[in-house]
PDB file of C-alpha atoms and ligand atoms in Angstrom:
ATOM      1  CA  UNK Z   1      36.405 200.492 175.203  1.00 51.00           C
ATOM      2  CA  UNK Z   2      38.723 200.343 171.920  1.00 57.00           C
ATOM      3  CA  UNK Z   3      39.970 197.231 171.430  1.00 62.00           C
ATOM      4  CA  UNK Z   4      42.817 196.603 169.210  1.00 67.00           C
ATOM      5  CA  UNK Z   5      43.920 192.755 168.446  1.00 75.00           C
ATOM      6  CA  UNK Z   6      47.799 192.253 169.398  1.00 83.00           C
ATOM      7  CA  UNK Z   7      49.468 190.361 166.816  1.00 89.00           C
ATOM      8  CA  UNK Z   8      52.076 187.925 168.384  1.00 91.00           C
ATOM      9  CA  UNK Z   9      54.950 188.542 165.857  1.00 94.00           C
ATOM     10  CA  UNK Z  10      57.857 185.419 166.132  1.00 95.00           C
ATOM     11  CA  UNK Z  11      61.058 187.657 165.681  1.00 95.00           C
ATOM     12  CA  UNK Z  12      62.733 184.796 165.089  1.00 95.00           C
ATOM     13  CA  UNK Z  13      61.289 183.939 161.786  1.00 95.00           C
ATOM     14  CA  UNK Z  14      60.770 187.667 160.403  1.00 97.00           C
ATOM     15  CA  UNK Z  15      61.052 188.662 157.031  1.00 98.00           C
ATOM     16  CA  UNK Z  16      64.811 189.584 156.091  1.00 98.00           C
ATOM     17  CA  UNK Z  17      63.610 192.078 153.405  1.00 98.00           C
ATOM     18  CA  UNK Z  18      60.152 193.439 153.011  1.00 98.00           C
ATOM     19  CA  UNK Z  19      59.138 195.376 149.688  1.00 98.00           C
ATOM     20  CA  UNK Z  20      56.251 197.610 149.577  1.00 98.00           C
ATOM     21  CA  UNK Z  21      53.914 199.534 146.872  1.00 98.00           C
ATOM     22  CA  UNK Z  22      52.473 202.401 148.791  1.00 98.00           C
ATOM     23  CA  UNK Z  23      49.904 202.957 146.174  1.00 98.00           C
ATOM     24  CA  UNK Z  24      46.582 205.051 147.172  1.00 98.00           C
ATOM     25  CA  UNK Z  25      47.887 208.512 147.784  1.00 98.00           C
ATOM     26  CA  UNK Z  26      45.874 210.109 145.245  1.00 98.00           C
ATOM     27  CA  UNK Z  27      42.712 208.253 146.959  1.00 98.00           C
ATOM     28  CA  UNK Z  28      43.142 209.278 150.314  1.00 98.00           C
ATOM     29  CA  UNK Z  29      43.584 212.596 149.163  1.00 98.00           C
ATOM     30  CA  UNK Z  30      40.580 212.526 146.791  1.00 98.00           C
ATOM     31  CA  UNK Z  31      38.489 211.593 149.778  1.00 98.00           C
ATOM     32  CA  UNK Z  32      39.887 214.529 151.452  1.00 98.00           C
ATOM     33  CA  UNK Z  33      38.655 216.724 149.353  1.00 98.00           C
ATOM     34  CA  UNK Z  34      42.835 217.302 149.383  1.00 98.00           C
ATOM     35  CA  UNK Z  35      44.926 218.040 146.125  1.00 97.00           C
ATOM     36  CA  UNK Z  36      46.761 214.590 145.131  1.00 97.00           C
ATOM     37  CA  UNK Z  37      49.976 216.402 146.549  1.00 97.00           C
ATOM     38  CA  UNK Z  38      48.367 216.454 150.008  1.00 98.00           C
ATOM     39  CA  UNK Z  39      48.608 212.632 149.742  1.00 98.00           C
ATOM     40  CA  UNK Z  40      52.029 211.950 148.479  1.00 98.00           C
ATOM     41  CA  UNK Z  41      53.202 214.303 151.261  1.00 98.00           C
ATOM     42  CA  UNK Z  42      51.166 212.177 153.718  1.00 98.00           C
ATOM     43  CA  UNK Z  43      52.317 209.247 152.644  1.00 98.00           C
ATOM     44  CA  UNK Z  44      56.129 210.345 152.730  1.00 97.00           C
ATOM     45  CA  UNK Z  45      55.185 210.467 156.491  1.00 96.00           C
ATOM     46  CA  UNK Z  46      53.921 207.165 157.193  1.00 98.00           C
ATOM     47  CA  UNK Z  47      57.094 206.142 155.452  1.00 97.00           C
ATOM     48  CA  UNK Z  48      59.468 207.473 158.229  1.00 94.00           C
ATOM     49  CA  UNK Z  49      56.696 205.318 160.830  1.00 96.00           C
ATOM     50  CA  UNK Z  50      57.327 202.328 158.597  1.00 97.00           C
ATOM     51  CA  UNK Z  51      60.891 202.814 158.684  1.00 96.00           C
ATOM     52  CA  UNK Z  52      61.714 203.350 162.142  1.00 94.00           C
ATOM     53  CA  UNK Z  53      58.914 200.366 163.126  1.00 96.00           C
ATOM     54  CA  UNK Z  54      60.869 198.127 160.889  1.00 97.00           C
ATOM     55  CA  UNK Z  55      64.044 198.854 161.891  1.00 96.00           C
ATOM     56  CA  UNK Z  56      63.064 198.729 165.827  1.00 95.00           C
ATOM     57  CA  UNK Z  57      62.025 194.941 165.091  1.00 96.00           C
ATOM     58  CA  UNK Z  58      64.690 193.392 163.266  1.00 97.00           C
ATOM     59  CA  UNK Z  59      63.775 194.396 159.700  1.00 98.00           C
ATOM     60  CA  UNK Z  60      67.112 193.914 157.298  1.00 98.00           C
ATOM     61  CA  UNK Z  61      65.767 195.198 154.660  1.00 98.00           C
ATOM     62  CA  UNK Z  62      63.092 197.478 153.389  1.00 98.00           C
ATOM     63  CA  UNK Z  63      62.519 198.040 149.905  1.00 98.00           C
ATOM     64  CA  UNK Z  64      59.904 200.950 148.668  1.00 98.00           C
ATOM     65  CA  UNK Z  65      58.509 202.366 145.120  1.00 98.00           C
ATOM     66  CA  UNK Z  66      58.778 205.616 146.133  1.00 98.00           C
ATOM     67  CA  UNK Z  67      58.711 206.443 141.480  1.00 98.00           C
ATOM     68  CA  UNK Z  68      58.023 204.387 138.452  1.00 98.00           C
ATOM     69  CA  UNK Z  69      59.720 204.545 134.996  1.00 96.00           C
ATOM     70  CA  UNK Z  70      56.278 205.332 133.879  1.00 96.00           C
ATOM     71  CA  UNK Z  71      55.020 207.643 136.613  1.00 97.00           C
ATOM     72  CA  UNK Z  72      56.417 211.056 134.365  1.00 98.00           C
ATOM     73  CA  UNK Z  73      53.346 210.571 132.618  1.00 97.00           C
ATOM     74  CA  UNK Z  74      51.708 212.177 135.415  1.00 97.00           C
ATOM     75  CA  UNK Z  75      50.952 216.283 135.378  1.00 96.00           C
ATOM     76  CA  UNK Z  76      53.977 218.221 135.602  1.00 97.00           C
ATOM     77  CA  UNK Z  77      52.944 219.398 139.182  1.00 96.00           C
ATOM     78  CA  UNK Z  78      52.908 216.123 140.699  1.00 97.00           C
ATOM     79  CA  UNK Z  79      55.930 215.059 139.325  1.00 98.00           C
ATOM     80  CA  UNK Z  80      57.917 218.351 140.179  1.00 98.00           C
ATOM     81  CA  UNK Z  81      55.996 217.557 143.560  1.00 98.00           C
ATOM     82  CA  UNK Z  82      56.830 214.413 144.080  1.00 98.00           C
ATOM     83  CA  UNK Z  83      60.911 215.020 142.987  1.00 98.00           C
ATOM     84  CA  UNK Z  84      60.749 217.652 145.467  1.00 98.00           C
ATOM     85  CA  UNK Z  85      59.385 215.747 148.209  1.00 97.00           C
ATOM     86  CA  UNK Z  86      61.970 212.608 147.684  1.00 97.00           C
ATOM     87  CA  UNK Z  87      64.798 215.272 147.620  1.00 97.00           C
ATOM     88  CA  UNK Z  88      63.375 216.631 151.401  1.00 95.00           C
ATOM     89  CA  UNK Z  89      63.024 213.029 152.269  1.00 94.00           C
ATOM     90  CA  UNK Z  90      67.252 212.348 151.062  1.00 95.00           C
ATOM     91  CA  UNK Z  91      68.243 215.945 152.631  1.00 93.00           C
ATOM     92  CA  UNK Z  92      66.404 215.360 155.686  1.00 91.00           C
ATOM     93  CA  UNK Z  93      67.592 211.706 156.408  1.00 84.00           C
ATOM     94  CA  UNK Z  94      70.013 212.471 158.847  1.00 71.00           C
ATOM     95  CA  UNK Z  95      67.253 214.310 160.621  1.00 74.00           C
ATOM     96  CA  UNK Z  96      64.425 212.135 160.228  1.00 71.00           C
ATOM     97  CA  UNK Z  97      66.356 209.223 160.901  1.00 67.00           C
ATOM     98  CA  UNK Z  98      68.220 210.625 163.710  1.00 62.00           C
ATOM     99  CA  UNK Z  99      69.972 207.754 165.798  1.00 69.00           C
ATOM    100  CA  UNK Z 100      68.050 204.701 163.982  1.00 77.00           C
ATOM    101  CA  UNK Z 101      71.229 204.062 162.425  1.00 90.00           C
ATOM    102  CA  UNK Z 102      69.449 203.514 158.715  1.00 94.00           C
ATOM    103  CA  UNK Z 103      71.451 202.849 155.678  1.00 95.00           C
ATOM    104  CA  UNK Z 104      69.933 204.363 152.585  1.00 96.00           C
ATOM    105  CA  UNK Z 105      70.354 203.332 149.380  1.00 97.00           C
ATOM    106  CA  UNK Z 106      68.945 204.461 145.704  1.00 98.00           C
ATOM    107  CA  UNK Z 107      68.112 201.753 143.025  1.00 98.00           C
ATOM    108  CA  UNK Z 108      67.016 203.004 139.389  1.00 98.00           C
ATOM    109  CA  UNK Z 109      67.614 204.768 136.892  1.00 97.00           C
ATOM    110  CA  UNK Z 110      69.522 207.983 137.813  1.00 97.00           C
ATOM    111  CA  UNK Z 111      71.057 209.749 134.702  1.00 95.00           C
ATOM    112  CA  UNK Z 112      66.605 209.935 134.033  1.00 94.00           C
ATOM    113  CA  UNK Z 113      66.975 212.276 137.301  1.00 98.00           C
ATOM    114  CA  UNK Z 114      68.085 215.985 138.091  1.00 98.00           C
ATOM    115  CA  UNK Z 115      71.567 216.706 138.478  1.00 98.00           C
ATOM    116  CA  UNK Z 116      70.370 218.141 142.207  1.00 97.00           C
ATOM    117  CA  UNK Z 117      69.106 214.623 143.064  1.00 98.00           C
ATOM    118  CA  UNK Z 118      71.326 213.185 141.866  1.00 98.00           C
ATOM    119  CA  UNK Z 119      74.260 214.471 143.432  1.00 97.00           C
ATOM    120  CA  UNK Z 120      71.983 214.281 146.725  1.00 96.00           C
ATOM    121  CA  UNK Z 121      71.738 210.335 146.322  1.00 97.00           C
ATOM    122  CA  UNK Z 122      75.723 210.459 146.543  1.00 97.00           C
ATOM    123  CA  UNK Z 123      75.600 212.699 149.877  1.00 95.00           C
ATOM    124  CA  UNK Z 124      72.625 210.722 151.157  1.00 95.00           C
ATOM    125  CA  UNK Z 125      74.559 207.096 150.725  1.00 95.00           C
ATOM    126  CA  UNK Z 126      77.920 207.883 151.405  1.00 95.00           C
ATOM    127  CA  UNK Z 127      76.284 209.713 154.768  1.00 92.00           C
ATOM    128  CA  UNK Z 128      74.838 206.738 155.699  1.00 93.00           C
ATOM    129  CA  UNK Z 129      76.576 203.933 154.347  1.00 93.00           C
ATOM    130  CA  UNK Z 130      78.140 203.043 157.553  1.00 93.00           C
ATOM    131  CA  UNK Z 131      74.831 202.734 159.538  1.00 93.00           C
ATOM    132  CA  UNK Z 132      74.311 199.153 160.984  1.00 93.00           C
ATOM    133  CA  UNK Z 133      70.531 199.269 161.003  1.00 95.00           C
ATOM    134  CA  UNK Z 134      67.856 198.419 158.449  1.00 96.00           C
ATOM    135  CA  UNK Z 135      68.895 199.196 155.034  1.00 97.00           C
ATOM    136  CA  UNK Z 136      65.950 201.236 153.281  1.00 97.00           C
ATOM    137  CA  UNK Z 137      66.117 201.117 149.522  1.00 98.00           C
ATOM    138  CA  UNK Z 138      64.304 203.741 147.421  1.00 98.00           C
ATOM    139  CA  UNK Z 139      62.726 202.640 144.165  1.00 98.00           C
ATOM    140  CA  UNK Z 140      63.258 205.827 142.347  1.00 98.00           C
ATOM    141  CA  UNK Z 141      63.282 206.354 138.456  1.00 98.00           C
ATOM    142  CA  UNK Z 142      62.935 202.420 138.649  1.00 98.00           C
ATOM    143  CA  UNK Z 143      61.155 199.879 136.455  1.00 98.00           C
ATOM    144  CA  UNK Z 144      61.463 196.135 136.261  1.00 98.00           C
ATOM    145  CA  UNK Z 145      61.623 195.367 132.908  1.00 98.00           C
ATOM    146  CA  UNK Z 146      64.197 198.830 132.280  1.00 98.00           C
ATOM    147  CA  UNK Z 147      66.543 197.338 135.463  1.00 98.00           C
ATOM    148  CA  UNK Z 148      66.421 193.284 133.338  1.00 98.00           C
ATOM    149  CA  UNK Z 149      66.957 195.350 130.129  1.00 98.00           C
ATOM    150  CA  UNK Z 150      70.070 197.120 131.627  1.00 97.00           C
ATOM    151  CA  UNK Z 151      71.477 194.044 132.734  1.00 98.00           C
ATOM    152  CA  UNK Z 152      71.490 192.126 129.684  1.00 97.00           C
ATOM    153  CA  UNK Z 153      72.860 194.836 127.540  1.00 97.00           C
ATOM    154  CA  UNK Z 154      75.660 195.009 130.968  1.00 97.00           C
ATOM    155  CA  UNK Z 155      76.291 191.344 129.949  1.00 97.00           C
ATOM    156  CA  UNK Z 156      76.115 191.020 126.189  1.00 97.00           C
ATOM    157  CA  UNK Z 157      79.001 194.086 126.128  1.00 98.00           C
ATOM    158  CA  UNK Z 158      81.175 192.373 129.013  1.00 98.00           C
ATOM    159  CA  UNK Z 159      80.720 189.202 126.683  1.00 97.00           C
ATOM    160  CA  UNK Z 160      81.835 191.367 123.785  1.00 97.00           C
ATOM    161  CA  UNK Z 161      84.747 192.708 125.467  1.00 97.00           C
ATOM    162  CA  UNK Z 162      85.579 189.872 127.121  1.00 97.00           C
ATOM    163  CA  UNK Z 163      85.536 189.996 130.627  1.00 97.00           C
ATOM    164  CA  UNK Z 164      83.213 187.618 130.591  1.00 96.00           C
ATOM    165  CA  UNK Z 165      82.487 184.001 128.792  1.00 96.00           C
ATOM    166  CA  UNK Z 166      79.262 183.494 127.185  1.00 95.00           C
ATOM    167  CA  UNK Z 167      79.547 180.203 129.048  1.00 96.00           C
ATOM    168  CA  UNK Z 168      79.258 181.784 132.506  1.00 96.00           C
ATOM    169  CA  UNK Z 169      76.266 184.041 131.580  1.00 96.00           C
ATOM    170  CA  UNK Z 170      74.428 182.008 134.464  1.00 97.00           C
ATOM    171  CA  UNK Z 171      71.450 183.778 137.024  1.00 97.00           C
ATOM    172  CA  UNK Z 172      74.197 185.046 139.530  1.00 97.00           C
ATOM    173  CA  UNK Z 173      75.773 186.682 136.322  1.00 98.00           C
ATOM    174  CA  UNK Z 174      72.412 188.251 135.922  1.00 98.00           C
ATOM    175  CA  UNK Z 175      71.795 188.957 139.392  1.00 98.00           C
ATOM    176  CA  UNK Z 176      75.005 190.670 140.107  1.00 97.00           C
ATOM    177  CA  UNK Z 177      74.081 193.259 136.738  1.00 98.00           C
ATOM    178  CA  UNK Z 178      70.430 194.449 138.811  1.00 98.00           C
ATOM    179  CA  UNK Z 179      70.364 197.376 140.946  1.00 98.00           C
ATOM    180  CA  UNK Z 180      69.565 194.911 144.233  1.00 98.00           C
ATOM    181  CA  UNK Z 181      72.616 193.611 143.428  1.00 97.00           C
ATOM    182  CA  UNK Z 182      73.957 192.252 147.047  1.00 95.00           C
ATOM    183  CA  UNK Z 183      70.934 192.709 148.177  1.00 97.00           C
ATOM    184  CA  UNK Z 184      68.723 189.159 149.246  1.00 98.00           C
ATOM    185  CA  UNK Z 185      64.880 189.096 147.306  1.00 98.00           C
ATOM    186  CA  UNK Z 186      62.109 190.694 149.346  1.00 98.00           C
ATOM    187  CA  UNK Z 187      60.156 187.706 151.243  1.00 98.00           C
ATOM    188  CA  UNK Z 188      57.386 189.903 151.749  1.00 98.00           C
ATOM    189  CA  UNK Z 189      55.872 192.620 149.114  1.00 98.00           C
ATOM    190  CA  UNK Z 190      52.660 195.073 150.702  1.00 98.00           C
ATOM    191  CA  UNK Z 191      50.597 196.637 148.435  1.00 98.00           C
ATOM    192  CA  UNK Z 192      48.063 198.885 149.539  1.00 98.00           C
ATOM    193  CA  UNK Z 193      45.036 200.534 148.117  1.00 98.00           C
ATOM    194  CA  UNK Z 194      43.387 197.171 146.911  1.00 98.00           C
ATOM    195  CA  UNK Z 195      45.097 196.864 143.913  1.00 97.00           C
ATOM    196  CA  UNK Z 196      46.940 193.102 142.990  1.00 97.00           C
ATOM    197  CA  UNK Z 197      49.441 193.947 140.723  1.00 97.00           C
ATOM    198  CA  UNK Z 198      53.336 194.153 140.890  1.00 97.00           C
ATOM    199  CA  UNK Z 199      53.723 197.058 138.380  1.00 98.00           C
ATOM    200  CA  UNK Z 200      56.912 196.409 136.839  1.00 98.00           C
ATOM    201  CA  UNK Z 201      58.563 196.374 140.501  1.00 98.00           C
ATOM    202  CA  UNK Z 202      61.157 193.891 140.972  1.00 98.00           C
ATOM    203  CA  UNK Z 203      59.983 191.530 138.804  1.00 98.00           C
ATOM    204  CA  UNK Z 204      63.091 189.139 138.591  1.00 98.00           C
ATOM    205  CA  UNK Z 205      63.761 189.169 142.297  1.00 98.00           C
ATOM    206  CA  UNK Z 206      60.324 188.153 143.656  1.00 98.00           C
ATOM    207  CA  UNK Z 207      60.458 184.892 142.175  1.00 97.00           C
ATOM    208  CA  UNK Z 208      59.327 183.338 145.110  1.00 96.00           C
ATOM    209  CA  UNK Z 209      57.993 186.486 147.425  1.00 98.00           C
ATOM    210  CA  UNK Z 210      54.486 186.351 149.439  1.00 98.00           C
ATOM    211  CA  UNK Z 211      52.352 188.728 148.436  1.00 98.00           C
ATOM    212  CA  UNK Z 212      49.988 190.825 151.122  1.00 98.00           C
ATOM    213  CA  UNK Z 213      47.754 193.408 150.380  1.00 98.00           C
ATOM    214  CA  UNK Z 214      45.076 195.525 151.594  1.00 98.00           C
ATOM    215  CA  UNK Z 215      42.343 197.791 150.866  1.00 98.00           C
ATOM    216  CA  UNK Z 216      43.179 200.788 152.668  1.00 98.00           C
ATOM    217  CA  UNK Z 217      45.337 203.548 150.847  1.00 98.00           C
ATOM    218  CA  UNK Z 218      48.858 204.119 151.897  1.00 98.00           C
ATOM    219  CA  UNK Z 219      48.402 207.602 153.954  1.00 98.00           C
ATOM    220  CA  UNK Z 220      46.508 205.082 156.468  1.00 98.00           C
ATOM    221  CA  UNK Z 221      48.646 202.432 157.033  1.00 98.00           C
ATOM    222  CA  UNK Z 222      49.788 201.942 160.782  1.00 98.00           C
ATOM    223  CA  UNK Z 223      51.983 199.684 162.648  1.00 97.00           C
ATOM    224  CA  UNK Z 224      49.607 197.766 163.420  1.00 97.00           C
ATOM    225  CA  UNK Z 225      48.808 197.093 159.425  1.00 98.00           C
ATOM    226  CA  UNK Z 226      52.372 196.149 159.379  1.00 98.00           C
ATOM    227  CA  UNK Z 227      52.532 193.681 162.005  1.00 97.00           C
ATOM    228  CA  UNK Z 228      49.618 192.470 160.516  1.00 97.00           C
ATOM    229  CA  UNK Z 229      51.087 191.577 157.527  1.00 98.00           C
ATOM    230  CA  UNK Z 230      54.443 189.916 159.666  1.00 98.00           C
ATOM    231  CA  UNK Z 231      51.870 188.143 161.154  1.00 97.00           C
ATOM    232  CA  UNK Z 232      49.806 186.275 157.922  1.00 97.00           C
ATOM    233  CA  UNK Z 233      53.712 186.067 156.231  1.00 97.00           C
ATOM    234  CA  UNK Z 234      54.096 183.523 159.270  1.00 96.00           C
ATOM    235  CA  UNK Z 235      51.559 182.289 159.015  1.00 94.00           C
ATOM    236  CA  UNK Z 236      52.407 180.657 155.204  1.00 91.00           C
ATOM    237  CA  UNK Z 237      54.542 178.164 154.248  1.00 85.00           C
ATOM    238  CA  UNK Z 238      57.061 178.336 151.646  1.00 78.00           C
ATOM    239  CA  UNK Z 239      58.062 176.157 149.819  1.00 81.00           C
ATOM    240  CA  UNK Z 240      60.447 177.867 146.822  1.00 82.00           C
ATOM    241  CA  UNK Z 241      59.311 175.205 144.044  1.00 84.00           C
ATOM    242  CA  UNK Z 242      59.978 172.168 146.869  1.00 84.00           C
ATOM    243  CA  UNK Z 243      57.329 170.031 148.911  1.00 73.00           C
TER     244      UNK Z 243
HETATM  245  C1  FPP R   1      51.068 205.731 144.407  1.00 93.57           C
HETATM  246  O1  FPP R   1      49.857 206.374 144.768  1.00 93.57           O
HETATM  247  C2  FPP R   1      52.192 206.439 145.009  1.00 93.57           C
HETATM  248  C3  FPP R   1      53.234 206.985 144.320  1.00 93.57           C
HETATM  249  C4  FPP R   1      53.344 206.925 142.863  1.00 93.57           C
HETATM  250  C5  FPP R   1      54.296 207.719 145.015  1.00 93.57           C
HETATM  251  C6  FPP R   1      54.763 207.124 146.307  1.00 93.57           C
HETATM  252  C7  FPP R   1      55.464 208.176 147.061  1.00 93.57           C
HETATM  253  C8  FPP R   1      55.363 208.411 148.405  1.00 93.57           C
HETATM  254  C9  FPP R   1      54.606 207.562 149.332  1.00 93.57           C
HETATM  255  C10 FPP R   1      55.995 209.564 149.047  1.00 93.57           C
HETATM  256  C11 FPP R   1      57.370 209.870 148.662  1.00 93.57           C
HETATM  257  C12 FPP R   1      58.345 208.807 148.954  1.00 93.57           C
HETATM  258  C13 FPP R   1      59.511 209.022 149.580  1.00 93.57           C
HETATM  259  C14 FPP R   1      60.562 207.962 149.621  1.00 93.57           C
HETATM  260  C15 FPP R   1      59.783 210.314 150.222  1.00 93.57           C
HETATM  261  P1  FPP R   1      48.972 207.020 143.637  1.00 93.57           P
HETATM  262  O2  FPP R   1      49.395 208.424 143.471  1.00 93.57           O
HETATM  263  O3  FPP R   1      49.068 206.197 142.391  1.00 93.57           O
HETATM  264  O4  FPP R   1      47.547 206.935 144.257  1.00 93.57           O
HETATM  265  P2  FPP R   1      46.188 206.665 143.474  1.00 93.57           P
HETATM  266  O5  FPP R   1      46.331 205.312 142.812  1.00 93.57           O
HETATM  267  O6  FPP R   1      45.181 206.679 144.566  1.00 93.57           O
HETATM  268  O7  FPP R   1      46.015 207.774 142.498  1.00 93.57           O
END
């Protein structure tokens, strides 16, 4: 008989905003003997799982690196690919997402993007913006270090021109300048495929996050993988710097 263990998940002490790296698309496909495409597309499905799972439990929050500042140095193909497929996933939301009441939101750098994505990011938002649900935010075009960089030259020319005093340049100041601005820091960032790094994803706001990963690539990650993860994030205690 299968047996699966049943993770007791306390929804009273969930994670307000989980963050994840769904690296391992190109892996899963490899092993497939399927073009790198075939995994990205996978993946995109999972997603929607991951989504409506999250949502369904209590999930504020979801935050996923959907495309890196740095990942246009991959073939043409699989960035046209992958462009294409995150434009389906925006056009498609209302579909997909169909009565789970998700708000979706866009954080990077979008003049980097096509004018057609762009302007879908608007429709997708404003569509949504009302939701009440989980609020998904798509890493897209985004980088750490380009999103910090942004910020400070926001700051040094609202110094210049004097809406603000150099005085108050303070964290909030700093915080307010980010893409997540309004938005709490993850508690929880997945990364799957094996790999422990961040990758230039939101560097300044998981100051104190807990990390979880595993070895299996993000095409094969279930609900149960997720729960999993709910599951060890209880299981820690934080302290954020205290005792
Ligand atoms: C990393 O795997 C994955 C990406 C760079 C893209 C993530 C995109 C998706 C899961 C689908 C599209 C997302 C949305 C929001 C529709 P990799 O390609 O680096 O895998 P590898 O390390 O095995 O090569």
């Amino acid at each position: 008989m299968f047996w699966r263990k049943q993770y007791q998940i306390d929804m009273f002490r969930l994670p307000r905003h989980i963050a994840v790296i769904m690296d391992g698309n190109g892996r899963w496909a490899r092993r497939r003997g399927l073009p790198r495409t075939a995994g990205h597309s996978a993946g995109a499905d999972v997603l929607k799982t991951i989504v409506k799972e999250c949502n369904r439990i209590g999930i504020s929050y979801i935050t996923v690196y959907a495309f890196s500042t740095e990942n246009w140095k991959r073939p043409k193909e699989e960035v046209d690919y992958l462009m294409g497929l995150l434009l389906d996933y925006l056009r498609n939301a209302e579909k997909n997402l169909a009565g789970e009441n998700v708000v979706i939101r866009v954080l990077g750098a979008r003049d980097g993007l096509s004018q057609e994505i762009q302007e879908q990011i608007i429709k997708t938002e404003n569509f949504t913006k009302d939701n009440t649900g989980i609020v998904m935010n798509i890493a897209l075009n985004y980088g750490g270090r380009e999103e910090i960089t942004n910020a400070v030259k926001n700051l040094i020319n609202d110094v210049k021109t004097g809406k603000l005093e150099s005085a108050d340049v303070n964290e909030e100041a700093i915080c307010s300048r980010l893409y997540t601005e309004n938005i709490p820091d993850p508690d929880l960032i997945i990364r799957t495929s094996g790999e422990q790094r961040l990758s230039n994803f939101l560097l300044w706001q998981c100051a104190y996050s807990e990390f979880w990963f595993t070895n299996k690539n993000w095409p094969s990650f279930r609900i149960q993988d997720l729960k999993k993860a709910i599951y060890d994030y209880q299981k820690r205690t934080r302290r954020f710097g205290g005792v």
